[in-house]
Coordinates of C-alpha atoms and ligand atoms in Angstrom, one line a residue:
M26 CA 210.9 65.0 -18.2
R27 CA 213.1 62.0 -17.9
T28 CA 216.2 62.1 -19.9
S29 CA 217.3 59.1 -21.9
I30 CA 219.8 58.2 -24.7
A31 CA 219.8 55.5 -27.4
T32 CA 222.8 53.1 -27.3
V33 CA 223.6 53.9 -30.9
C34 CA 224.8 57.3 -29.8
V35 CA 227.9 56.1 -28.0
S36 CA 230.9 53.9 -28.9
G37 CA 231.9 50.6 -27.6
N38 CA 230.1 47.3 -26.9
L39 CA 226.7 47.2 -25.3
R40 CA 228.1 46.9 -21.8
E41 CA 230.5 49.9 -22.3
K42 CA 227.7 51.9 -23.7
L43 CA 225.4 51.1 -20.8
E44 CA 228.1 51.9 -18.2
A45 CA 228.8 55.2 -19.9
T46 CA 225.2 56.0 -20.0
A47 CA 224.8 55.4 -16.4
A48 CA 228.0 57.3 -15.4
A49 CA 226.6 60.4 -17.3
G50 CA 223.6 60.3 -15.0
F51 CA 220.9 59.1 -17.3
S52 CA 218.2 56.9 -15.8
A53 CA 216.8 55.4 -19.0
V54 CA 218.1 54.0 -22.2
E55 CA 216.8 53.0 -25.7
I56 CA 218.6 49.7 -26.8
F57 CA 219.4 49.5 -30.4
E58 CA 218.6 46.2 -31.9
N59 CA 222.2 45.9 -33.4
D60 CA 223.8 46.3 -30.0
L61 CA 221.6 43.6 -28.5
I62 CA 222.3 41.2 -31.4
A63 CA 226.0 41.7 -31.0
F64 CA 225.8 41.2 -27.2
P65 CA 227.1 37.7 -26.1
G66 CA 224.4 37.1 -23.5
S67 CA 220.5 36.9 -23.2
P68 CA 218.1 39.9 -23.1
A69 CA 217.5 38.9 -19.6
D70 CA 221.3 39.5 -18.9
V71 CA 220.9 43.0 -20.5
R72 CA 218.0 43.7 -18.3
R73 CA 220.0 42.7 -15.2
I74 CA 223.0 44.9 -16.2
C75 CA 220.6 47.9 -16.7
A76 CA 218.9 47.2 -13.4
D77 CA 222.3 47.1 -11.7
L78 CA 223.2 50.5 -13.4
G79 CA 219.9 52.0 -12.3
L80 CA 218.8 52.3 -16.1
S81 CA 215.2 51.7 -17.3
I82 CA 214.9 50.2 -20.8
I83 CA 212.4 52.3 -22.7
T84 CA 212.4 50.1 -25.8
C85 CA 214.5 48.0 -28.0
Q86 CA 214.3 49.7 -31.4
P87 CA 213.4 49.7 -34.2
F88 CA 210.7 47.4 -35.5
R89 CA 210.8 47.9 -39.2
D90 CA 208.5 47.3 -42.2
F91 CA 205.4 46.5 -40.3
E92 CA 202.4 48.5 -41.7
G93 CA 200.9 48.2 -45.1
M94 CA 201.9 44.6 -46.0
P95 CA 199.9 42.9 -48.7
P96 CA 197.5 40.3 -47.4
E97 CA 199.8 37.3 -48.1
R98 CA 202.6 38.9 -46.1
R99 CA 200.5 40.4 -43.4
Q100 CA 200.3 37.4 -41.1
R101 CA 204.1 36.9 -41.1
T102 CA 204.5 40.5 -40.1
F103 CA 202.2 40.2 -37.1
D104 CA 204.1 37.0 -36.1
R105 CA 207.3 39.0 -36.3
A106 CA 205.7 41.6 -34.0
E107 CA 204.8 38.8 -31.4
R108 CA 208.4 37.7 -31.3
K109 CA 209.4 41.3 -30.6
F110 CA 206.9 41.5 -27.9
D111 CA 208.5 38.4 -26.4
L112 CA 211.9 40.1 -26.6
L113 CA 210.6 43.3 -24.9
A114 CA 209.1 41.3 -22.1
E115 CA 212.5 39.7 -21.5
L116 CA 214.1 43.1 -21.4
G117 CA 211.4 44.4 -19.2
S118 CA 210.3 47.1 -21.6
D119 CA 206.7 47.9 -22.6
L120 CA 207.2 49.9 -25.8
L121 CA 207.2 48.4 -29.3
F122 CA 208.9 51.1 -31.5
V123 CA 207.6 51.0 -35.1
C124 CA 209.4 53.2 -37.6
S125 CA 207.4 53.8 -40.8
S126 CA 208.0 51.2 -43.6
L127 CA 210.7 51.4 -46.2
S128 CA 209.5 48.1 -47.8
P129 CA 208.9 48.3 -51.6
E130 CA 206.1 45.8 -50.9
A131 CA 204.3 48.2 -48.5
L132 CA 200.9 49.3 -49.8
G133 CA 199.7 52.8 -48.9
G134 CA 196.2 53.9 -47.9
I135 CA 195.7 55.6 -44.6
D136 CA 192.9 53.3 -43.5
R137 CA 194.7 50.1 -44.3
L138 CA 197.7 51.4 -42.2
A139 CA 195.4 52.5 -39.4
A140 CA 193.7 49.1 -39.4
D141 CA 197.2 47.4 -39.0
F142 CA 197.9 49.5 -36.0
A143 CA 194.5 48.9 -34.5
E144 CA 195.2 45.1 -34.5
L145 CA 198.8 45.7 -33.3
G146 CA 197.4 47.9 -30.6
Q147 CA 195.0 45.1 -29.5
R148 CA 197.8 42.5 -29.4
A149 CA 200.0 44.8 -27.4
A150 CA 197.3 45.5 -24.9
Q151 CA 196.8 41.9 -24.3
R152 CA 200.5 41.9 -23.1
K153 CA 200.2 45.1 -21.3
M154 CA 202.4 46.8 -23.8
R155 CA 202.2 49.7 -26.0
V156 CA 203.0 50.6 -29.7
G157 CA 204.7 53.8 -30.8
Y158 CA 204.8 55.0 -34.4
E159 CA 207.5 57.1 -35.8
A160 CA 207.5 58.6 -39.3
L161 CA 211.0 58.2 -40.9
S162 CA 211.9 61.2 -43.2
W163 CA 212.9 58.8 -46.1
A164 CA 210.0 56.2 -45.6
R165 CA 208.1 54.7 -48.5
H166 CA 204.7 56.2 -47.7
I167 CA 204.6 57.9 -44.3
D168 CA 207.5 60.4 -44.0
D169 CA 205.6 63.2 -42.3
Y170 CA 204.8 63.0 -38.5
R171 CA 201.3 64.6 -39.3
D172 CA 200.5 61.5 -41.5
A173 CA 201.8 59.2 -38.7
W174 CA 199.7 61.1 -36.1
E175 CA 196.5 60.7 -38.4
I176 CA 197.2 56.9 -38.6
V177 CA 197.6 56.7 -34.9
R178 CA 194.3 58.8 -34.4
R179 CA 192.4 56.5 -36.8
A180 CA 193.8 53.3 -35.2
N181 CA 191.9 54.7 -32.1
H182 CA 193.4 52.4 -29.7
P183 CA 194.8 53.6 -26.3
A184 CA 197.9 51.3 -26.7
V185 CA 198.8 53.1 -29.9
G186 CA 200.7 56.3 -29.9
A187 CA 203.1 58.6 -31.7
V188 CA 206.8 58.9 -31.5
L189 CA 208.3 62.3 -32.5
D190 CA 211.8 62.6 -33.7
T191 CA 213.1 66.1 -34.1
F192 CA 215.3 65.0 -37.0
H193 CA 212.6 63.6 -39.1
I194 CA 210.5 66.6 -38.4
L195 CA 212.9 69.6 -38.5
S196 CA 215.0 68.1 -41.5
R197 CA 211.9 68.4 -43.6
G198 CA 211.0 71.8 -42.2
L199 CA 207.6 70.6 -41.2
D200 CA 205.0 72.9 -39.6
L201 CA 205.0 72.3 -35.9
S202 CA 201.5 73.4 -35.1
V203 CA 199.8 69.9 -35.2
I204 CA 202.2 69.0 -32.3
R205 CA 200.4 71.7 -30.2
S206 CA 197.0 70.0 -30.6
M207 CA 198.3 66.4 -29.8
P208 CA 197.1 65.0 -26.5
K209 CA 200.2 64.5 -24.4
D210 CA 199.1 60.9 -23.4
R211 CA 199.3 59.9 -27.1
I212 CA 202.9 61.0 -27.4
F213 CA 204.7 57.9 -26.3
L214 CA 208.3 59.0 -26.9
V215 CA 210.2 62.1 -28.0
Q216 CA 213.6 61.6 -29.7
V217 CA 215.9 64.6 -30.0
A218 CA 218.6 65.2 -32.2
D219 CA 220.2 68.4 -33.7
A220 CA 222.0 68.7 -37.1
P221 CA 223.8 71.1 -39.3
K222 CA 221.7 72.5 -42.2
L223 CA 223.0 70.6 -45.2
Q224 CA 221.8 69.9 -48.7
M225 CA 221.8 66.1 -48.6
D226 CA 219.5 63.2 -48.9
Y227 CA 217.7 62.6 -45.6
L228 CA 219.2 59.1 -44.9
S229 CA 222.8 60.1 -45.2
W230 CA 222.1 63.3 -43.3
S231 CA 220.5 61.4 -40.5
R232 CA 223.0 58.6 -40.3
H233 CA 226.2 60.7 -40.3
W234 CA 225.4 64.2 -39.3
R235 CA 223.0 64.2 -36.3
C236 CA 224.5 65.9 -33.3
L237 CA 223.7 67.0 -29.8
P238 CA 221.0 69.7 -29.1
G239 CA 222.9 73.1 -29.4
Q240 CA 225.6 71.7 -31.8
G241 CA 223.6 72.1 -34.9
D242 CA 221.3 74.6 -36.7
F243 CA 217.9 73.1 -36.0
D244 CA 215.1 75.1 -34.2
L245 CA 214.9 72.8 -31.2
A246 CA 213.6 75.7 -29.2
G247 CA 210.7 75.9 -31.5
F248 CA 210.0 72.2 -31.4
M249 CA 210.3 72.2 -27.5
D250 CA 207.9 75.2 -27.3
A251 CA 205.2 73.1 -29.4
L252 CA 205.9 70.0 -27.3
L253 CA 205.6 71.8 -24.0
T254 CA 202.3 73.4 -25.0
T255 CA 200.9 69.8 -24.8
G256 CA 202.0 69.3 -21.3
Y257 CA 204.2 66.3 -22.3
D258 CA 206.3 65.1 -19.4
G259 CA 207.4 61.7 -20.8
D260 CA 210.9 60.6 -21.9
L261 CA 213.2 62.8 -23.8
S262 CA 215.7 60.7 -25.5
L263 CA 218.8 61.3 -27.6
E264 CA 219.1 59.5 -30.8
I265 CA 222.3 60.6 -32.6
F266 CA 224.1 58.9 -35.3
N267 CA 227.3 60.7 -35.9
D268 CA 230.7 59.6 -37.2
R269 CA 232.7 61.8 -34.8
F270 CA 230.7 60.3 -31.8
R271 CA 231.4 56.8 -33.0
A272 CA 235.1 57.6 -32.9
G273 CA 235.0 59.4 -29.5
S274 CA 235.0 58.3 -26.1
A275 CA 231.8 56.7 -24.8
R276 CA 231.9 58.5 -21.5
S277 CA 232.6 61.9 -22.9
V278 CA 229.8 61.6 -25.6
A279 CA 227.3 60.3 -22.9
L280 CA 228.3 63.1 -20.6
D281 CA 227.9 65.7 -23.5
G282 CA 224.5 64.2 -24.3
H283 CA 223.3 64.6 -20.7
R284 CA 224.6 68.1 -20.7
S285 CA 222.9 68.9 -24.0
L286 CA 219.4 67.7 -22.7
I287 CA 219.9 69.6 -19.4
W288 CA 220.8 72.7 -21.4
L289 CA 217.8 72.2 -23.8
L290 CA 215.3 72.0 -20.9
D291 CA 216.7 75.0 -19.3
E292 CA 216.8 77.0 -22.6
S293 CA 213.2 75.9 -23.3
S294 CA 211.9 77.0 -20.0
R295 CA 213.8 80.3 -20.3
R296 CA 212.6 81.0 -23.9
S297 CA 209.0 79.8 -23.9
G298 CA 208.1 80.5 -20.3
H299 CA 206.5 77.0 -20.0
L300 CA 207.1 75.2 -16.7
V301 CA 209.3 72.5 -17.8
P302 CA 208.9 69.3 -15.7
R303 CA 212.1 68.2 -14.0
A304 CA 214.3 71.0 -15.6
T305 CA 217.4 71.5 -13.4
P306 CA 217.1 75.0 -11.6
M307 CA 220.2 77.0 -12.6
P308 CA 221.4 80.6 -13.1
P309 CA 220.9 82.0 -16.5
P310 CA 223.7 81.8 -19.2
A311 CA 226.5 84.1 -18.3
P312 CA 227.1 87.1 -20.5
V313 CA 230.9 87.4 -20.8
S314 CA 232.1 91.0 -21.0
G315 CA 235.8 90.4 -21.7
V316 CA 239.0 88.5 -21.1
E317 CA 240.3 89.6 -17.7
F318 CA 243.7 87.9 -17.9
I319 CA 245.6 85.3 -19.6
E320 CA 248.0 83.1 -17.7
F321 CA 251.0 81.5 -19.3
A322 CA 252.8 78.6 -17.7
V323 CA 256.4 79.4 -18.6
Y324 CA 259.4 77.0 -18.1
E325 CA 262.1 78.8 -16.1
G326 CA 264.6 78.4 -18.9
D327 CA 262.0 79.9 -21.4
R328 CA 261.4 82.9 -19.2
P329 CA 263.9 85.3 -20.1
G330 CA 263.0 84.9 -23.8
F331 CA 259.2 85.1 -23.1
E332 CA 259.5 88.2 -20.9
A333 CA 261.7 89.8 -23.6
L334 CA 259.0 89.2 -26.2
L335 CA 256.3 90.6 -23.9
T336 CA 258.5 93.8 -23.3
A337 CA 259.0 94.1 -27.0
L338 CA 255.3 93.7 -27.5
G339 CA 255.0 96.7 -25.2
F340 CA 253.9 95.1 -22.1
A341 CA 255.1 96.4 -18.7
K342 CA 255.8 94.2 -15.7
T343 CA 253.4 95.7 -13.1
G344 CA 253.2 93.2 -10.3
I345 CA 255.0 90.4 -8.5
H346 CA 252.9 87.7 -6.8
R347 CA 252.9 87.8 -3.1
S348 CA 253.8 84.0 -2.6
K349 CA 254.6 82.5 -6.0
D350 CA 257.0 82.9 -8.8
V351 CA 254.5 84.7 -10.7
S352 CA 254.4 88.1 -12.5
L353 CA 251.8 90.4 -13.9
W354 CA 252.2 92.2 -17.2
R355 CA 249.9 94.9 -18.5
Q356 CA 249.3 97.0 -21.7
G357 CA 246.0 98.8 -22.2
A358 CA 243.2 96.6 -20.7
I359 CA 245.3 93.4 -21.5
R360 CA 246.7 91.5 -18.5
I361 CA 249.1 88.7 -18.8
V362 CA 250.1 86.5 -15.9
V363 CA 253.6 84.8 -16.2
N364 CA 253.6 81.7 -14.1
S365 CA 257.0 80.0 -13.5
D366 CA 256.2 78.6 -10.1
T367 CA 257.6 75.2 -9.5
D368 CA 254.5 74.2 -7.6
G369 CA 250.8 73.8 -8.3
F370 CA 248.7 73.6 -11.3
A371 CA 250.6 75.9 -13.9
H372 CA 253.7 73.9 -13.2
S373 CA 252.0 70.6 -13.9
Y374 CA 250.5 72.0 -17.1
Q375 CA 254.0 73.3 -18.2
I376 CA 255.5 69.9 -17.7
T377 CA 252.9 68.2 -19.9
H378 CA 252.3 71.1 -22.5
G379 CA 255.5 73.2 -22.5
T380 CA 255.5 76.9 -22.2
S381 CA 251.7 77.7 -23.0
V382 CA 248.5 79.3 -22.0
C383 CA 247.4 77.4 -19.0
A384 CA 244.4 79.5 -17.9
L385 CA 242.0 82.3 -19.2
A386 CA 240.1 84.4 -17.0
L387 CA 236.7 85.7 -18.1
K388 CA 234.8 88.7 -16.9
V389 CA 231.2 87.8 -15.9
P390 CA 228.5 89.6 -13.8
D391 CA 228.5 86.9 -11.2
A392 CA 231.4 84.5 -10.9
A393 CA 229.7 82.3 -8.3
A394 CA 226.5 82.1 -10.4
T395 CA 228.6 81.1 -13.4
I396 CA 230.2 78.2 -11.5
A397 CA 226.6 77.2 -10.2
R398 CA 225.4 77.1 -13.7
A399 CA 228.5 75.1 -14.9
A400 CA 227.9 72.5 -12.1
A401 CA 224.2 72.1 -13.0
L402 CA 225.6 71.4 -16.6
L403 CA 227.8 68.7 -15.3
D404 CA 231.1 70.7 -15.8
V405 CA 233.9 70.1 -13.4
P406 CA 234.7 73.1 -11.1
H407 CA 238.4 73.3 -10.0
S408 CA 239.8 74.5 -6.8
G409 CA 243.6 74.9 -6.1
P410 CA 245.7 75.7 -3.1
V411 CA 245.5 79.3 -2.1
G412 CA 248.1 81.4 0.0
E413 CA 247.0 83.2 3.0
G414 CA 245.1 86.4 2.2
E415 CA 245.0 85.6 -1.5
L416 CA 241.9 85.1 -3.6
D417 CA 240.4 81.7 -4.5
I418 CA 239.3 82.5 -8.1
P419 CA 236.5 80.3 -9.1
A420 CA 237.5 78.1 -12.0
L421 CA 236.4 75.2 -14.3
R422 CA 238.4 72.7 -16.1
G423 CA 238.6 73.8 -19.7
L424 CA 240.2 72.6 -23.0
G425 CA 243.3 70.3 -22.7
G426 CA 243.1 70.4 -18.8
S427 CA 243.6 74.1 -18.7
L428 CA 241.6 76.4 -16.4
L429 CA 238.9 78.8 -17.1
Y430 CA 238.7 81.4 -14.3
F431 CA 235.8 83.8 -13.6
V432 CA 236.0 87.1 -12.0
D433 CA 233.3 89.7 -11.5
D434 CA 232.9 93.3 -10.3
G435 CA 230.5 92.4 -7.6
S436 CA 232.7 90.5 -5.2
A437 CA 236.3 90.8 -3.7
L438 CA 237.4 89.2 -7.1
K439 CA 237.5 92.5 -8.8
D440 CA 240.6 93.5 -6.8
W441 CA 242.4 90.2 -7.7
S442 CA 245.5 91.9 -9.1
S443 CA 246.1 94.2 -6.0
V444 CA 245.3 91.5 -3.6
D445 CA 247.6 88.8 -5.0
F446 CA 250.3 91.1 -6.5
V447 CA 252.6 93.7 -5.1
P448 CA 252.8 96.5 -7.6
V449 CA 256.1 97.2 -9.5
D450 CA 256.8 100.7 -10.8
A451 CA 257.3 100.2 -14.5
Q452 CA 257.6 103.0 -17.0
V453 CA 257.2 101.5 -20.5
E454 CA 256.0 103.0 -23.6
G455 CA 253.4 100.6 -24.9
A456 CA 252.9 99.6 -28.4
G457 CA 249.3 100.7 -28.5
L458 CA 247.6 97.4 -27.9
T459 CA 244.4 97.9 -26.1
S460 CA 242.4 94.7 -25.3
V461 CA 242.2 91.0 -26.1
D462 CA 240.3 90.6 -29.5
H463 CA 240.0 86.9 -29.7
V464 CA 241.4 83.6 -28.5
S465 CA 242.0 80.7 -30.9
Q466 CA 242.0 77.3 -29.5
T467 CA 243.1 74.2 -31.3
M468 CA 242.0 70.7 -30.5
Q469 CA 241.3 67.3 -31.9
Y470 CA 238.7 67.3 -34.5
E471 CA 236.6 64.9 -32.5
E472 CA 236.6 67.2 -29.5
M473 CA 235.2 70.3 -31.5
L474 CA 231.5 69.6 -30.8
T475 CA 232.3 69.0 -27.1
W476 CA 233.9 72.4 -26.6
L477 CA 231.2 74.0 -28.8
L478 CA 228.6 72.7 -26.3
F479 CA 230.7 73.6 -23.3
Y480 CA 230.9 77.3 -24.2
T481 CA 227.4 77.7 -25.7
S482 CA 225.6 76.0 -22.9
L483 CA 227.4 78.1 -20.2
F484 CA 227.5 81.5 -21.8
E485 CA 225.2 83.8 -23.4
A486 CA 226.9 83.2 -26.7
R487 CA 226.2 82.0 -30.2
K488 CA 228.2 80.2 -32.9
T489 CA 228.6 81.2 -36.5
P490 CA 228.6 78.6 -39.2
S491 CA 231.6 76.3 -39.2
Q492 CA 234.1 77.2 -41.9
A493 CA 236.8 75.1 -43.8
V494 CA 240.2 76.7 -44.0
L495 CA 242.9 75.4 -46.4
D496 CA 246.2 74.5 -44.8
P497 CA 249.0 73.2 -47.0
G498 CA 248.7 69.9 -45.1
G499 CA 244.9 69.5 -45.4
V500 CA 241.6 71.2 -44.2
V501 CA 241.0 72.8 -40.8
Q502 CA 237.6 73.2 -39.6
S503 CA 237.1 76.6 -37.8
Q504 CA 234.1 77.5 -35.6
V505 CA 233.5 80.8 -33.9
I506 CA 231.7 81.4 -30.7
E507 CA 230.8 85.0 -29.9
S508 CA 229.0 86.9 -27.2
G509 CA 227.6 90.4 -27.1
V510 CA 226.6 92.7 -29.8
S511 CA 228.7 93.8 -32.9
D512 CA 230.4 96.8 -31.3
A513 CA 230.8 95.2 -27.9
R514 CA 231.8 91.6 -28.1
G515 CA 232.7 90.3 -24.8
L516 CA 233.9 87.0 -26.1
R517 CA 235.4 85.9 -29.3
L518 CA 236.6 82.4 -29.4
V519 CA 237.8 80.5 -32.5
L520 CA 237.9 76.7 -32.2
N521 CA 240.0 74.9 -34.8
G522 CA 240.4 71.2 -35.5
S523 CA 241.7 69.1 -38.3
Q524 CA 241.2 65.5 -39.3
S525 CA 244.5 65.6 -41.4
H526 CA 247.6 64.9 -39.4
R527 CA 249.7 67.1 -41.6
T528 CA 248.0 70.5 -40.9
L529 CA 249.4 73.0 -38.7
S530 CA 246.5 72.6 -36.2
A531 CA 247.1 68.9 -36.0
R532 CA 250.8 69.3 -35.5
F533 CA 250.0 71.9 -32.9
V534 CA 248.0 69.3 -31.0
T535 CA 250.6 66.6 -31.4
D536 CA 253.8 68.6 -30.8
F537 CA 252.2 70.4 -27.9
F538 CA 251.0 67.3 -26.3
G539 CA 247.4 68.2 -26.6
S540 CA 244.8 70.7 -27.2
G541 CA 245.2 74.3 -26.2
V542 CA 245.2 78.0 -27.1
Q543 CA 247.2 78.3 -30.3
H544 CA 247.0 82.1 -30.7
I545 CA 245.8 85.2 -28.9
A546 CA 244.7 88.2 -30.9
L547 CA 245.4 91.6 -29.4
A548 CA 243.6 94.7 -30.7
S549 CA 245.2 97.9 -31.6
D550 CA 243.7 101.2 -32.7
D551 CA 246.7 101.8 -35.0
I552 CA 248.1 98.5 -36.2
R553 CA 250.7 100.2 -38.4
R554 CA 252.1 102.1 -35.4
S555 CA 251.9 99.1 -33.1
V556 CA 253.6 96.7 -35.7
A557 CA 256.4 99.3 -36.5
R558 CA 257.1 99.8 -32.8
M559 CA 257.2 96.1 -32.1
T560 CA 259.5 95.2 -35.2
A561 CA 261.7 98.1 -34.0
A562 CA 261.8 96.6 -30.6
G563 CA 262.9 93.2 -32.1
V564 CA 259.7 91.2 -32.4
R565 CA 260.0 88.8 -35.3
M566 CA 256.8 89.1 -37.4
L567 CA 255.5 86.3 -39.7
A568 CA 256.7 87.1 -43.3
I569 CA 253.9 87.3 -45.8
P570 CA 254.8 86.5 -49.4
E571 CA 255.0 89.4 -51.9
N572 CA 252.5 87.8 -54.1
Y573 CA 249.9 88.4 -51.6
Y574 CA 250.3 92.2 -52.0
D575 CA 250.4 92.1 -55.7
D576 CA 247.0 90.3 -55.5
L577 CA 245.7 92.8 -52.9
Q578 CA 246.6 95.5 -55.4
A579 CA 244.4 93.7 -58.0
R580 CA 241.5 93.1 -55.8
S581 CA 241.3 96.0 -53.4
D582 CA 241.1 99.8 -53.9
L583 CA 244.0 100.5 -51.5
S584 CA 246.4 103.0 -52.8
E585 CA 249.9 101.8 -53.9
S586 CA 251.5 103.6 -50.9
E587 CA 249.0 102.0 -48.5
I588 CA 249.8 98.5 -49.8
A589 CA 253.6 99.3 -49.8
E590 CA 253.2 100.2 -46.1
L591 CA 251.2 96.9 -45.3
K592 CA 253.8 95.0 -47.2
A593 CA 256.7 96.5 -45.2
L594 CA 255.0 95.5 -42.0
N595 CA 253.7 92.1 -43.0
I596 CA 250.1 93.2 -42.4
L597 CA 247.2 91.4 -44.0
Y598 CA 244.0 93.2 -45.1
D599 CA 240.4 92.4 -45.6
R600 CA 237.3 94.3 -46.1
D601 CA 233.6 93.3 -46.1
A602 CA 230.9 95.6 -47.1
G603 CA 232.9 98.7 -46.3
A604 CA 234.1 97.5 -43.0
Q605 CA 237.9 96.9 -42.9
F606 CA 240.3 94.7 -41.1
W607 CA 244.0 94.5 -40.7
Q608 CA 246.0 91.6 -39.1
A609 CA 249.5 90.6 -38.5
Y610 CA 251.2 87.7 -36.8
T611 CA 254.3 87.2 -34.7
A612 CA 256.6 84.3 -35.7
T613 CA 255.5 81.2 -33.8
L614 CA 257.2 80.3 -30.5
D615 CA 258.5 76.7 -29.8
G616 CA 255.5 74.6 -29.4
G617 CA 253.4 76.6 -32.0
F618 CA 252.0 79.5 -30.1
F619 CA 251.8 83.0 -31.7
F620 CA 250.3 86.4 -31.0
E621 CA 248.1 88.1 -33.6
I622 CA 247.7 91.9 -33.8
V623 CA 244.4 93.1 -35.3
Q624 CA 242.6 96.4 -36.1
R625 CA 239.0 96.4 -36.8
S626 CA 236.9 99.2 -38.5
G627 CA 233.3 97.9 -38.2
Y628 CA 234.5 94.4 -39.3
Q629 CA 233.0 91.4 -37.6
G630 CA 234.9 88.5 -38.9
Y631 CA 238.5 87.1 -38.5
G632 CA 240.1 87.5 -41.8
A633 CA 239.0 84.2 -43.1
P634 CA 240.2 85.0 -46.7
N635 CA 243.8 85.4 -45.3
A636 CA 243.8 82.4 -43.1
G637 CA 245.2 80.1 -45.9
I638 CA 248.0 82.7 -46.6
R639 CA 248.9 82.8 -43.0
L640 CA 248.9 78.9 -42.7
A641 CA 251.1 78.6 -45.8
A642 CA 253.5 81.3 -44.4
Q643 CA 253.7 79.5 -41.1
A644 CA 254.2 76.1 -42.7
R645 CA 257.0 77.6 -44.7
S646 CA 258.7 79.2 -41.7
Q647 CA 258.6 76.0 -39.6
Ligands
LIG289 MG1 214.2 58.1 -34.4
LIG290 MG1 243.0 84.9 -35.4

């Protein structure tokens, strides 16, 4: 299947859009009429630019309000179609894209509409062109692909075929079984878009909320399964109208677009077992089984304070790097790498971001296969300088230019800590922290869909519905990505982004010179003991207002003494259908990073009801 994108998806002028499209590896494009009209050159110029960039022009769309015109308007409509054929000829395209009519003058009647298409097909054939018909979900008469298909069938002309658009079909929840019986040579184009499930009129939903495959809630796999049954191997073209994309970088949206189609084809062949024409061969999505280590880039001047915090949190220094100014800290299954080397990636990261998390390492079954999948999905593998005898841990460029490392048990990578570090004998009584529970990354609002796609295309992971969290400075959107089953989550990532410049998330991104890890949550089996131990060791915890505990008394069935204990330790509490959750936060470091301590008892969430309290407490303490 050839992958394509409509120029409406990306920002910029037509030339910028086409250049971004070609740079992302597409070989075909749908030109939107408005982009052509605003272009200060002839259609022949556009054709030349596309040819130079290696792009075929599928169509210049749309052609509106064609079918069902009353007799006195009919001739003029066909005249308009002839002018559009002229334009297509100049562009070197052969497909007239007709979307179903919105005109209040348009008459219904399936045979009348079929007769219009029969004549249009004849005119198209004389010019060696074709006509594709798409049912818009908010059209006047034909808002269902099955009706459009019936018209195409009755027009009964080989130059007339159907255009399927996943938005119009899936937004209406239409039955897909008719697609299965459509002959593949009568499907002239397939347009793909995903979208979040919203209660909204179809027009606004389509114009502002379409998103790339995998970013929304539509059952694209079900659609693809029906489509692949037909043997369709024509163009698969993205048609996305989205306000975030209009505000984003053209190159990044086009690249994400190509990634989403590569992912969709791979996903479809995996799920349905169909042989998908031209799907990129790649290893399956990686099931992440845990966070292997977290690497902090630490400014030398910050190091004594940072190491004192780790010690007070119950971490022990257990290793010194063989060749770099890097140390390894451990507690339970948590490993933290403190990198103060004045050379290399971490140093550059620290200069631009300050003391912060510069890398995460994830545990996967096969690190090399994960990198191979990432490369097939157009991600950027990273390779840094490696000292003699040290491991070259495979990595990708992640959020904000940070690194995402992969280690596995099946290669030499499993011994990374003993290969790269000289052990130090450290006797420290820990604070009972056992593992990394979740990692929270904060980013520009416009980037959220990019990173959602990055993680969900690469990993065997799913997203939960996006949630709005109230911050004293505005709203923060929060999106969770999880892998594994409920009692064994290998990966829990929380992505946060905010459109307001006054939220803590937004200030984190600004003060911190870009997107990054804002907090790491560490699990304890006994949070009261852990927090008491940390506080005694000098860790400053985020102060939670008394009112919170008064309210907790009113809405929970915790005893007075239990609440008094939580209050003394600044621990927040939530319960959900019998499952319980406790969480506490350290005070924020310079730059906005903090640790969270959590305890779960069957609880699957992240304490969303407490997020507003935490944000307000943090805002106050700043
Ligand atoms: Mg469409
Ligand atoms: Mg959290």
